[in-house]
CSV table of C-alpha atoms and ligand atoms in Angstrom, one decimal:
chain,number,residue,atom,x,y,z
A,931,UNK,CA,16.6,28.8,38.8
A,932,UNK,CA,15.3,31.5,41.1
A,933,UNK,CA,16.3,29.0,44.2
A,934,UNK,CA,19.7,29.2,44.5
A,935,UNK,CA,20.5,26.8,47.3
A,936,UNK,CA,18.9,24.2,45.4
A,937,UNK,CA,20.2,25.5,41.7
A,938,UNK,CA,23.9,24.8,43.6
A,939,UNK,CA,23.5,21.5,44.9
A,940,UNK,CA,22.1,20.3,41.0
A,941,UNK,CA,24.9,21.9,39.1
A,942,UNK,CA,27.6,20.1,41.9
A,943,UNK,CA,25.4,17.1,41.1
A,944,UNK,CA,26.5,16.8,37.3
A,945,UNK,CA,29.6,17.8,37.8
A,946,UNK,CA,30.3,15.1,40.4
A,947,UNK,CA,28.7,12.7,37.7
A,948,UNK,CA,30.8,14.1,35.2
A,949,UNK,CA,33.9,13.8,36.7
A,950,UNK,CA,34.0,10.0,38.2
A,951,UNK,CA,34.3,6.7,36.6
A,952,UNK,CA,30.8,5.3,37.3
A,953,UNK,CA,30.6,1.5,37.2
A,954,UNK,CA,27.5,1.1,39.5
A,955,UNK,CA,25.7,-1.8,37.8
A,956,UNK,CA,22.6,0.0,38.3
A,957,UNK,CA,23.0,3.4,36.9
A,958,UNK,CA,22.7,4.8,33.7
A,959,UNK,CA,22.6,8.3,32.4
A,960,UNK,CA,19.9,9.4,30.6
A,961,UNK,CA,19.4,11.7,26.9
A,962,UNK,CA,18.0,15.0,27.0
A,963,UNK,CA,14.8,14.5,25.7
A,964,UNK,CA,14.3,11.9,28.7
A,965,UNK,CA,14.9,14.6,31.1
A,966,UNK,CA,13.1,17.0,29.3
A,967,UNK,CA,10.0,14.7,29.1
A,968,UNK,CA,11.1,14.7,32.7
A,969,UNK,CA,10.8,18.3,33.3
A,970,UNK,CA,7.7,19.0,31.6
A,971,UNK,CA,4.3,20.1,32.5
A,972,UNK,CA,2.3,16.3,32.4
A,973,UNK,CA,4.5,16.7,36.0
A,974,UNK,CA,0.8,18.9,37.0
A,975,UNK,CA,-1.3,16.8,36.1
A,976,UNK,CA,-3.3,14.0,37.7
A,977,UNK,CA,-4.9,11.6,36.4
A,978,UNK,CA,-5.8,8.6,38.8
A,979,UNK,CA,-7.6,5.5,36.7
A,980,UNK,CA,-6.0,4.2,33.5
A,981,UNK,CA,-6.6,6.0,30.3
A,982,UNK,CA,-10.5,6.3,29.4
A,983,UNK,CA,-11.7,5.7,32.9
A,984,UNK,CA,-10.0,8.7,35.0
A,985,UNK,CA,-11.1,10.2,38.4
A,986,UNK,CA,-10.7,13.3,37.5
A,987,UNK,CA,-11.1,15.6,34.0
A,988,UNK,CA,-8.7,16.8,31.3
A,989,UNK,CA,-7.2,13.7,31.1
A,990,UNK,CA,-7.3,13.8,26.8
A,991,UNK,CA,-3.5,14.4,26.3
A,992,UNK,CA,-2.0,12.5,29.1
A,993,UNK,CA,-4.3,9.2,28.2
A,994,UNK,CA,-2.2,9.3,24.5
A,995,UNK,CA,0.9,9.7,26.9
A,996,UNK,CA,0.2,6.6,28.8
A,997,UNK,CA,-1.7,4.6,25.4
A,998,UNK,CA,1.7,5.7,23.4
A,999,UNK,CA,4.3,4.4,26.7
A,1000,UNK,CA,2.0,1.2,26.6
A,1001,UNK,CA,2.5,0.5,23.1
A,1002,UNK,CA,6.3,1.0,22.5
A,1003,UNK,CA,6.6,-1.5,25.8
A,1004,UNK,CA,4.7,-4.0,23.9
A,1005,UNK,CA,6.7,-3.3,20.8
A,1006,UNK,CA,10.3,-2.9,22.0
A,1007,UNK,CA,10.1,-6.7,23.6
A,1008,UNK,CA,8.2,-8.0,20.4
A,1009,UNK,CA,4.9,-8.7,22.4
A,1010,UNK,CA,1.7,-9.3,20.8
A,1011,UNK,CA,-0.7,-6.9,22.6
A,1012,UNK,CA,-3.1,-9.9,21.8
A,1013,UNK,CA,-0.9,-11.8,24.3
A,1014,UNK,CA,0.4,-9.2,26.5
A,1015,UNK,CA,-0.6,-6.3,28.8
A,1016,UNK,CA,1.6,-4.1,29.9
A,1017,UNK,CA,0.8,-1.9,33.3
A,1018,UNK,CA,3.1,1.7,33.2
A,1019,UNK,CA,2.2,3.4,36.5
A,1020,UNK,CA,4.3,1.9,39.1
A,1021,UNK,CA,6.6,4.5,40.5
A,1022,UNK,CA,9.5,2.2,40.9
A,1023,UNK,CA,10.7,-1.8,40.8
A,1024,UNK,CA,9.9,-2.3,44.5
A,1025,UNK,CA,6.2,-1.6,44.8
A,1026,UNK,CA,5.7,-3.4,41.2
A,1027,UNK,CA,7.3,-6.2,42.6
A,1028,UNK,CA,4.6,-6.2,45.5
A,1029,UNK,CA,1.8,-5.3,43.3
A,1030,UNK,CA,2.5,-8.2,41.4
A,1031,UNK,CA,2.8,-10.5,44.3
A,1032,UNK,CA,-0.6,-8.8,45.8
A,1033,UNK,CA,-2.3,-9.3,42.6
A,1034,UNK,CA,-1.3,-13.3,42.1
A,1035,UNK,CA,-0.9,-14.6,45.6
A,1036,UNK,CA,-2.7,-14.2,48.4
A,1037,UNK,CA,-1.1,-13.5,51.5
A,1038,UNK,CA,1.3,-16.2,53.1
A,1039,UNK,CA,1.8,-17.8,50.1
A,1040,UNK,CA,5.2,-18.8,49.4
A,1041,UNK,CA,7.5,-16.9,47.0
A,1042,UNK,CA,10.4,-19.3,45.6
A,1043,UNK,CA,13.3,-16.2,45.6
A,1044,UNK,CA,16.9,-16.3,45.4
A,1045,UNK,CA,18.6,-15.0,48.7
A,1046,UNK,CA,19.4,-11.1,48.6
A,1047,UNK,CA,23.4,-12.3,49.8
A,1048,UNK,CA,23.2,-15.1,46.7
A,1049,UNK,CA,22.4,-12.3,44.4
A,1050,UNK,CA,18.5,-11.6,44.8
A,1051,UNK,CA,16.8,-8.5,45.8
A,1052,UNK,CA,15.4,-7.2,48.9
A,1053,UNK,CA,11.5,-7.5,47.2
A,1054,UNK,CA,12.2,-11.4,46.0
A,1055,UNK,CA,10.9,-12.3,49.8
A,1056,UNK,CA,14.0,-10.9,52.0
A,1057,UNK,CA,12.4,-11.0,55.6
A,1058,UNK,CA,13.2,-6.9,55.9
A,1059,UNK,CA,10.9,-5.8,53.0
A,1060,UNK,CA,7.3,-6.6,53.0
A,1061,UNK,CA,7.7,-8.8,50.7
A,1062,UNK,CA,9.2,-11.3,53.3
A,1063,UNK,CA,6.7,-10.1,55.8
A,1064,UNK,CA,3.2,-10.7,53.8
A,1065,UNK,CA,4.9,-13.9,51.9
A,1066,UNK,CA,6.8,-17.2,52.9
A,1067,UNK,CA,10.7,-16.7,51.2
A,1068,UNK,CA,11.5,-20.1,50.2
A,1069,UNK,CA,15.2,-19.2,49.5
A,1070,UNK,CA,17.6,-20.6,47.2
A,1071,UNK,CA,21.3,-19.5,45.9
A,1072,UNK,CA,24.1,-20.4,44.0
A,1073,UNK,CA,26.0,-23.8,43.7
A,1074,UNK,CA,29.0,-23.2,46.6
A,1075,UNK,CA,31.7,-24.6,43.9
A,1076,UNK,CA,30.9,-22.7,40.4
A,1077,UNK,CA,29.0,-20.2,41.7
A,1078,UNK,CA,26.1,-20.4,38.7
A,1079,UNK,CA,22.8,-21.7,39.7
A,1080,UNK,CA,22.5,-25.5,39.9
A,1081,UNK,CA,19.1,-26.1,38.2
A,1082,UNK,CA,19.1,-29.6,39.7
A,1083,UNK,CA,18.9,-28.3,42.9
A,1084,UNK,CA,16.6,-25.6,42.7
A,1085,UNK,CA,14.2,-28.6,41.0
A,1086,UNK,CA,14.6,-30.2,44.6
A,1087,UNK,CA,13.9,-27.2,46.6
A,1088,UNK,CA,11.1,-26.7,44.9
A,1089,UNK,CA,9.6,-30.5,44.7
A,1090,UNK,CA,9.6,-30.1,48.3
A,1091,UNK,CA,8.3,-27.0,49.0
A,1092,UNK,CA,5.7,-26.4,46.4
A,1093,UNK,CA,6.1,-23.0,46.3
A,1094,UNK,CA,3.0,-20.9,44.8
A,1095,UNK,CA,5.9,-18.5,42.5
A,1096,UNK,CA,8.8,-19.1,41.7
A,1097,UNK,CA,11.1,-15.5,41.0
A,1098,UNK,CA,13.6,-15.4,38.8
A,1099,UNK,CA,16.0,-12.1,37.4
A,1100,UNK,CA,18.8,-11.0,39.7
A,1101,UNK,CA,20.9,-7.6,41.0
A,1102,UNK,CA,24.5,-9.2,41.1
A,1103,UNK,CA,24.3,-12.8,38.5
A,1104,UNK,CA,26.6,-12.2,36.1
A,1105,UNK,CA,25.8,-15.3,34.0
A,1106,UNK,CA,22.8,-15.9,31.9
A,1107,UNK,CA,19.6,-17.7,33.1
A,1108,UNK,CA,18.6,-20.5,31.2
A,1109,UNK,CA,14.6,-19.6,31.2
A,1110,UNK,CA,13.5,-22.7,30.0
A,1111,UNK,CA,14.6,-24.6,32.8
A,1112,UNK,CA,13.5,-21.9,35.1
A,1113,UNK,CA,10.2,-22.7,33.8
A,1114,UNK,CA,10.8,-26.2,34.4
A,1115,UNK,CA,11.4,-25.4,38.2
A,1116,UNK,CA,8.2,-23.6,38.1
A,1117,UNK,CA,6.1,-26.1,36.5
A,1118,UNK,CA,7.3,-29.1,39.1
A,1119,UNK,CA,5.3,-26.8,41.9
A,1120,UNK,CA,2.7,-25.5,39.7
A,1121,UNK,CA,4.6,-22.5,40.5
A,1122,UNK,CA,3.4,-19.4,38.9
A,1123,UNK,CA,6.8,-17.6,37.2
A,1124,UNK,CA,7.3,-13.9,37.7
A,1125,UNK,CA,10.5,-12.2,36.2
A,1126,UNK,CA,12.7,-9.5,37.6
A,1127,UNK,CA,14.4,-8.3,34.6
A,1128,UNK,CA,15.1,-5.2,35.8
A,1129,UNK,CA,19.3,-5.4,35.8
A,1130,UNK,CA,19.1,-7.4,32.4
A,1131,UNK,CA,16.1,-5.7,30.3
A,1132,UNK,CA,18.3,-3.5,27.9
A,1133,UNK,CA,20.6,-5.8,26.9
A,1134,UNK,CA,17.0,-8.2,26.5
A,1135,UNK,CA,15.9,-5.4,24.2
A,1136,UNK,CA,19.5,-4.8,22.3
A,1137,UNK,CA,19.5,-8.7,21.4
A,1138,UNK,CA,22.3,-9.5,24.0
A,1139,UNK,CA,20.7,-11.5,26.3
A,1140,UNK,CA,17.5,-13.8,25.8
A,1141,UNK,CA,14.2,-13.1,26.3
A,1142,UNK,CA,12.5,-14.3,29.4
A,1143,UNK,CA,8.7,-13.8,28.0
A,1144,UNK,CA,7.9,-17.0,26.4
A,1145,UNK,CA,8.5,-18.6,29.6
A,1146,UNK,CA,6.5,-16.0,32.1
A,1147,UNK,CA,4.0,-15.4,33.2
A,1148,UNK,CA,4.3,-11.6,34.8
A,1149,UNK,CA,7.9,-9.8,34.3
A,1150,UNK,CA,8.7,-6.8,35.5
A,1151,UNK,CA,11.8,-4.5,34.8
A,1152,UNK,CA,13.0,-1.1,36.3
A,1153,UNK,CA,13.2,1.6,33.1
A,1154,UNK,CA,16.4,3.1,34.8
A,1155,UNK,CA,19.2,0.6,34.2
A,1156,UNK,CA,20.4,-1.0,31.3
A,1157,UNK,CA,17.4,0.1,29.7
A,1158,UNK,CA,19.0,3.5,30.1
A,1159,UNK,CA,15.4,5.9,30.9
A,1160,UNK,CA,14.0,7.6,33.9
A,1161,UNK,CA,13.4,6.2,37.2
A,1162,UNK,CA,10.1,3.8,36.5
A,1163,UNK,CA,8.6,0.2,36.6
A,1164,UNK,CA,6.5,-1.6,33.7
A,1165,UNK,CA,4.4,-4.8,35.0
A,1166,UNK,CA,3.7,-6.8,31.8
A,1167,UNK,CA,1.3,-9.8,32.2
A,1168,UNK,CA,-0.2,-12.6,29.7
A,1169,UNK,CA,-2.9,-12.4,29.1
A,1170,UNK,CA,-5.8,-15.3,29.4
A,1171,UNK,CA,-8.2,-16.7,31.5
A,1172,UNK,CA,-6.7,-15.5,34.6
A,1173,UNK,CA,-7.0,-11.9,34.1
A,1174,UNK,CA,-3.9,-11.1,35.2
A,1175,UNK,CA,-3.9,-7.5,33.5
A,1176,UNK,CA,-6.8,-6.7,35.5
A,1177,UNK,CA,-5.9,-7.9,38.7
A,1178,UNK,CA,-2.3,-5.9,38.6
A,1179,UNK,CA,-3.7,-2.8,37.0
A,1180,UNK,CA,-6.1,-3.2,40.6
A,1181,UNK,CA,-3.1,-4.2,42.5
A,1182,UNK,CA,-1.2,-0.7,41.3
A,1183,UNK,CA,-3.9,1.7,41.2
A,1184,UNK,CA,-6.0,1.9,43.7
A,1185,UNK,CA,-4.0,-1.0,45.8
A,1186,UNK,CA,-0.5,0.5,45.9
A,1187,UNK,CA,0.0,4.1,44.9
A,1188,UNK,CA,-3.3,6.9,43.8
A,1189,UNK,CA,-2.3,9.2,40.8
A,1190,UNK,CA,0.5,7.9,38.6
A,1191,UNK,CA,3.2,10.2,37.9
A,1192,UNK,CA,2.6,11.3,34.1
A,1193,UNK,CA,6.0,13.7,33.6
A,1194,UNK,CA,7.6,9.8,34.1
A,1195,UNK,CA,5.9,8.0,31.8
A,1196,UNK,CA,6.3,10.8,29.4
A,1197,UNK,CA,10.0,9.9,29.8
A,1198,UNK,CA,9.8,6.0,29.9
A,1199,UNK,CA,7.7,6.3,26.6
A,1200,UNK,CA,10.5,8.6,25.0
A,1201,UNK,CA,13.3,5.8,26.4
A,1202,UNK,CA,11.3,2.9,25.0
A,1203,UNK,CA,11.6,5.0,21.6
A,1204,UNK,CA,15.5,5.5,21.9
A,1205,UNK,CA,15.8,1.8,23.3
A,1206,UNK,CA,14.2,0.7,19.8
A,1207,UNK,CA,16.4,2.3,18.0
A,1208,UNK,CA,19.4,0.3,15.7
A,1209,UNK,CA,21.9,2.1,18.0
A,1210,UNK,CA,20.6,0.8,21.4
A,1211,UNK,CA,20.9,-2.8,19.7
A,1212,UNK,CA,25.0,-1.5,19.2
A,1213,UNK,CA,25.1,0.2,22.9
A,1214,UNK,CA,23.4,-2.8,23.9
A,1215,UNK,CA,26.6,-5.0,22.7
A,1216,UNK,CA,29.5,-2.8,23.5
A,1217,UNK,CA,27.8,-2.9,27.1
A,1218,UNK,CA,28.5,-6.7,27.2
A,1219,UNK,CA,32.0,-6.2,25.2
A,1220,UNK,CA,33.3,-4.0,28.3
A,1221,UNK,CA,31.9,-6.0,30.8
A,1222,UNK,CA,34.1,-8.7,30.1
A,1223,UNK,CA,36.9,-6.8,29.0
A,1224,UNK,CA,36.6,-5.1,32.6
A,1225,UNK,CA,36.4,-8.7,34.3
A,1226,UNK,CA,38.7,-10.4,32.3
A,1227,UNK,CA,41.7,-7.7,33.0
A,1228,UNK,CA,41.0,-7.4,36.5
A,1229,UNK,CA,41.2,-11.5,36.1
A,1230,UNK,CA,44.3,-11.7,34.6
A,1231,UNK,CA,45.5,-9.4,37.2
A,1232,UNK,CA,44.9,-11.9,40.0
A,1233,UNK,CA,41.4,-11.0,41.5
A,1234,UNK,CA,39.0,-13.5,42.1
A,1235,UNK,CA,35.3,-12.8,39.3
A,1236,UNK,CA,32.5,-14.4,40.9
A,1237,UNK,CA,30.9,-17.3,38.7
A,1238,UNK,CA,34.2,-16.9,36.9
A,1239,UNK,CA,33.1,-14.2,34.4
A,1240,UNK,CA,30.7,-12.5,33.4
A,1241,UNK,CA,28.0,-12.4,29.6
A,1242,UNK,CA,26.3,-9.2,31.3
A,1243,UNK,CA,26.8,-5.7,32.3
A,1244,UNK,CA,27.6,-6.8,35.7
A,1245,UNK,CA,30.2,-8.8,38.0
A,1246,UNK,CA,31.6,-9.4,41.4
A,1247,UNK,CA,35.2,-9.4,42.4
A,1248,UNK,CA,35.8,-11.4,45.4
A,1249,UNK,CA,38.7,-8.5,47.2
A,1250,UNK,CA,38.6,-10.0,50.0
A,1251,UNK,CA,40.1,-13.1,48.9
A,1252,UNK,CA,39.7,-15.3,52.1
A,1253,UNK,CA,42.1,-12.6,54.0
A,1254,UNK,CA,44.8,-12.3,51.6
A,1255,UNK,CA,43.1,-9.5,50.0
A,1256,UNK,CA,40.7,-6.4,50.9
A,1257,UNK,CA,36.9,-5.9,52.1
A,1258,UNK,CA,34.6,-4.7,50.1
A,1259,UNK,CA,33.7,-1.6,52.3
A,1260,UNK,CA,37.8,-0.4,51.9
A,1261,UNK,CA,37.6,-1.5,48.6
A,1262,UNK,CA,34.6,0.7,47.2
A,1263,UNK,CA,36.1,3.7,49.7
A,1264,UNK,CA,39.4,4.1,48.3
A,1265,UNK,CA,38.2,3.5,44.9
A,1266,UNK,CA,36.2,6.3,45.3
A,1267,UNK,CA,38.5,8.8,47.0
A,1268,UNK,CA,40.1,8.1,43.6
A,1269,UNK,CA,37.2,8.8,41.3
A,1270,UNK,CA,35.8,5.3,40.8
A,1271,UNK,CA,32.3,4.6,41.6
A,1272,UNK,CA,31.5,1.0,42.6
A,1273,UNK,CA,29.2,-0.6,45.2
A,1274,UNK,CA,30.4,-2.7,48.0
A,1275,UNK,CA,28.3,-6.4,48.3
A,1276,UNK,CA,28.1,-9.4,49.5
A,1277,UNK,CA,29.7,-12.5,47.2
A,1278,UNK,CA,27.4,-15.8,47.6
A,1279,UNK,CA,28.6,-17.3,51.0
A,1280,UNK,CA,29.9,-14.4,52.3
A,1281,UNK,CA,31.5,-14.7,55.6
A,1282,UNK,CA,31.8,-10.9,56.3
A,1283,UNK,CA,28.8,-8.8,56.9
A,1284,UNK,CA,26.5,-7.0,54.4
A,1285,UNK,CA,28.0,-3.5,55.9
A,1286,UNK,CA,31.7,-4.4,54.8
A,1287,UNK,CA,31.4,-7.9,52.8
A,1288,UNK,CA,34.1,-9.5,50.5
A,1289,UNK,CA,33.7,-7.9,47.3
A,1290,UNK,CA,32.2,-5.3,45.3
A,1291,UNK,CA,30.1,-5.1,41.9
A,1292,UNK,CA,31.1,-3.2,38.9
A,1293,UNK,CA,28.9,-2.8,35.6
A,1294,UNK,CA,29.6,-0.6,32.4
A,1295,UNK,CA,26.2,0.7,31.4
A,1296,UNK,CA,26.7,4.0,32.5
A,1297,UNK,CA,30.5,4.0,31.2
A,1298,UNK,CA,29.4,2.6,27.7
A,1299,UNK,CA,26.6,5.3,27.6
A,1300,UNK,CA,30.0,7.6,27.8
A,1301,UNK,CA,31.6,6.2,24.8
A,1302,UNK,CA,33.8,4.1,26.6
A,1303,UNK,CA,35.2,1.1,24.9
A,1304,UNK,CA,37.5,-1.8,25.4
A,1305,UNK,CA,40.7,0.1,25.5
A,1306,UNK,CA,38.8,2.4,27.9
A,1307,UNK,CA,38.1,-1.0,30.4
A,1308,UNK,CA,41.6,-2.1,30.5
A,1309,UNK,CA,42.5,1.4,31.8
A,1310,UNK,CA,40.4,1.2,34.6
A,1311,UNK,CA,41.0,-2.4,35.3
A,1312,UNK,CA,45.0,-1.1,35.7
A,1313,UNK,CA,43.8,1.5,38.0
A,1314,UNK,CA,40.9,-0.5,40.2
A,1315,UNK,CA,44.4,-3.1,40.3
A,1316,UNK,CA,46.7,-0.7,41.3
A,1317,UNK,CA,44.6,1.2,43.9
A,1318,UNK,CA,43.6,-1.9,45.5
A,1319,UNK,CA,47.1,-3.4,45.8
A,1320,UNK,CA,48.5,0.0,47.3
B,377,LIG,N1,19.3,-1.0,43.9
B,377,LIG,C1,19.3,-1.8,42.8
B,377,LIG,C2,20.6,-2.4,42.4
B,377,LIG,O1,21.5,-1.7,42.6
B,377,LIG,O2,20.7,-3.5,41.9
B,377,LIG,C3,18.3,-2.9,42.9
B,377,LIG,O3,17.1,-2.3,43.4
């Protein structure tokens, strides 16, 4: 690179990467050809509308670009494209979270979401993103005992409340949803259901974890975690008499964002290529394998899992341990002063604030992407044991 300055701080960005452990839950690192896709020149172009019906001319290569990302979507999660549109323009899992909201509800309505310190996310209604702002949270959480979500309850909450969408897909569950009675949740409210699938959608894809689409109505999924591509959002929707696909494709482009960004769905399209491959389906597995290799060692070792295990790429570990043990803010600091890259968070009725709560989250995509394997997971579990205890 001619800029220097910049050319520095990139090279001292891999090499940090390549020297820690990484076990943010959220991260993944990316092939080559995704970054060249990346890097290439559709980054020049723009192309505001949706392929065929442009703004703005010389569109011809980047409409296959966009046509091709569409189709391996479709494919990857075994849609019919009879059944299902797909929307591949939204820049990131946040505003396709809204654009979904602003296409199906109007405003005030009230989104049934899980509470951001349960395990939801900010956009699932939290009253400091818009999404809590323009819509009514109805919240719900975890049962207090097993931590897992008590379908019984949620059945309850929303009897009462009649919520007009009920959100369902998580950042820190560990356990599996049971979709069908999510949907049954829904259905007592006439609830429409929208999925969040972004932590979970690779391990959907690789055969690990089970599909949430026969129960959906919209789902949406970040490209960038499990499902291992670039930074990127696809909004798939059924289609029927509602018209969903239209109203969202609206709802992104010209309601949230103007020209989509074509160099990334260049490298979404190539990721949804390498995430059908046989190989993701094996990635996909060893992903789950370490996970609970990494919880159950850390369990034997005497610190608390959250929902008390894990069949994902994700857990929590209570450090705190009601006192006896340490926050999650010291926790995630001296496990990175020693190479270990977690995030601090909040376990589900946390007493201690979300700036230094009582545990932290660990996940093994971007480890597993490594190579790493069980034996691997057991190390780090000694070490994450050992640092904390000193
Ligand atoms: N920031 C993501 C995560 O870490 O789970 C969610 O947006």
């Amino acid at each position: 690179m001619k800029d220097k300055k910049v050319e520095k701080l990139i090279v001292a960005e891999k090499a940090r990467q390549k020297k820690v452990v990484n076990l943010i839950a959220s991260e993944n690192y990316v092939s080559a050809d995704v970054l060249k896709a990346l890097g290439s020149e559709s980054v020049n172009k723009y192309a505001e509308g949706y392929a065929g019906a442009r703004y703005y001319g010389g569109n011809e290569v980047v409409d296959q670009i966009e046509n091709l990302c569409k189709e391996r979507a479709l494919k990857l999660f075994g849609l019919d494209p009879k059944v299902w549109a797909v929307n591949v323009q939204s820049l990131s899992g946040s505003p396709a979270n809204v654009a979904v909201y602003t296409a199906v509800l109007p405003l005030g309505a009230k989104i049934m979401g899980m509470s951001l310190d349960q395990g939801g996310h900010l956009t699932h209604g939290h009253k400091a993103s818009v999404t809590g702002k323009w819509w009514k949270q109805i919240p719900y959480g975890l049962d207090k005992d097993s931590e897992l979500l008590d379908y019984d309850e949620l059945l309850k909450i929303a009897m009462l409340e009649k919520p007009d969408m009920l959100v369902m897909g998580y950042t820190a569950y560990s356990k599996i949803i049971d979709w069908h009675k999510m949907k049954m949740v829904a259905d007592s409210a006439g609830a429409h259901v929208h999925v969040d699938m972004s932590h979970i959608a690779g391990l959907v894809a690789g055969g690990v974890y089970p599909s949430p689409f026969e129960y959906a109505d919209t789902v949406m999924t970040t490209t960038h975690k499990t499902l291992r591509g670039p930074r990127s959002a696809l909004i798939f929707s059924r289609i029927d008499d509602r018209k969903l696909y239209e109203k969202i494709d609206k709802a992104v482009f010209p309601g949230m964002q103007g020209g989509p960004h074509m160099n990334q769905i260049a490298a979404v399209a190539v990721a949804l290529g390498e995430a059908a491959k046989p190989d993701f389906k094996k990635y996909a597995k060893q992903v789950v394998k370490n996970t609970k290799v990494l919880a159950n060692t850390l369990a034997k070792k005497g610190w608390r899992i959250v929902s008390k295990g894990t069949d994902t790429h994700l857990f929590l570990v209570d450090t705190w341990m009601n006192g006896k043990g340490i926050s999650g803010k010291a926790a995630s600091d001296l496990l990175e002063q020693n190479g270990i890259i977690v995030n601090k968070n909040t376990i589900p009725f946390d007493v201690r604030s979300p700036m230094d709560p009582s545990g932290i989250r660990l996940g093994t995509a971007a480890e597993t992407t490594r190579g790493k394997k069980e034996k691997d997971m057991i190390k780090t579990a000694e070490k994450i044991d050992k640092l904390l205890r000193s």
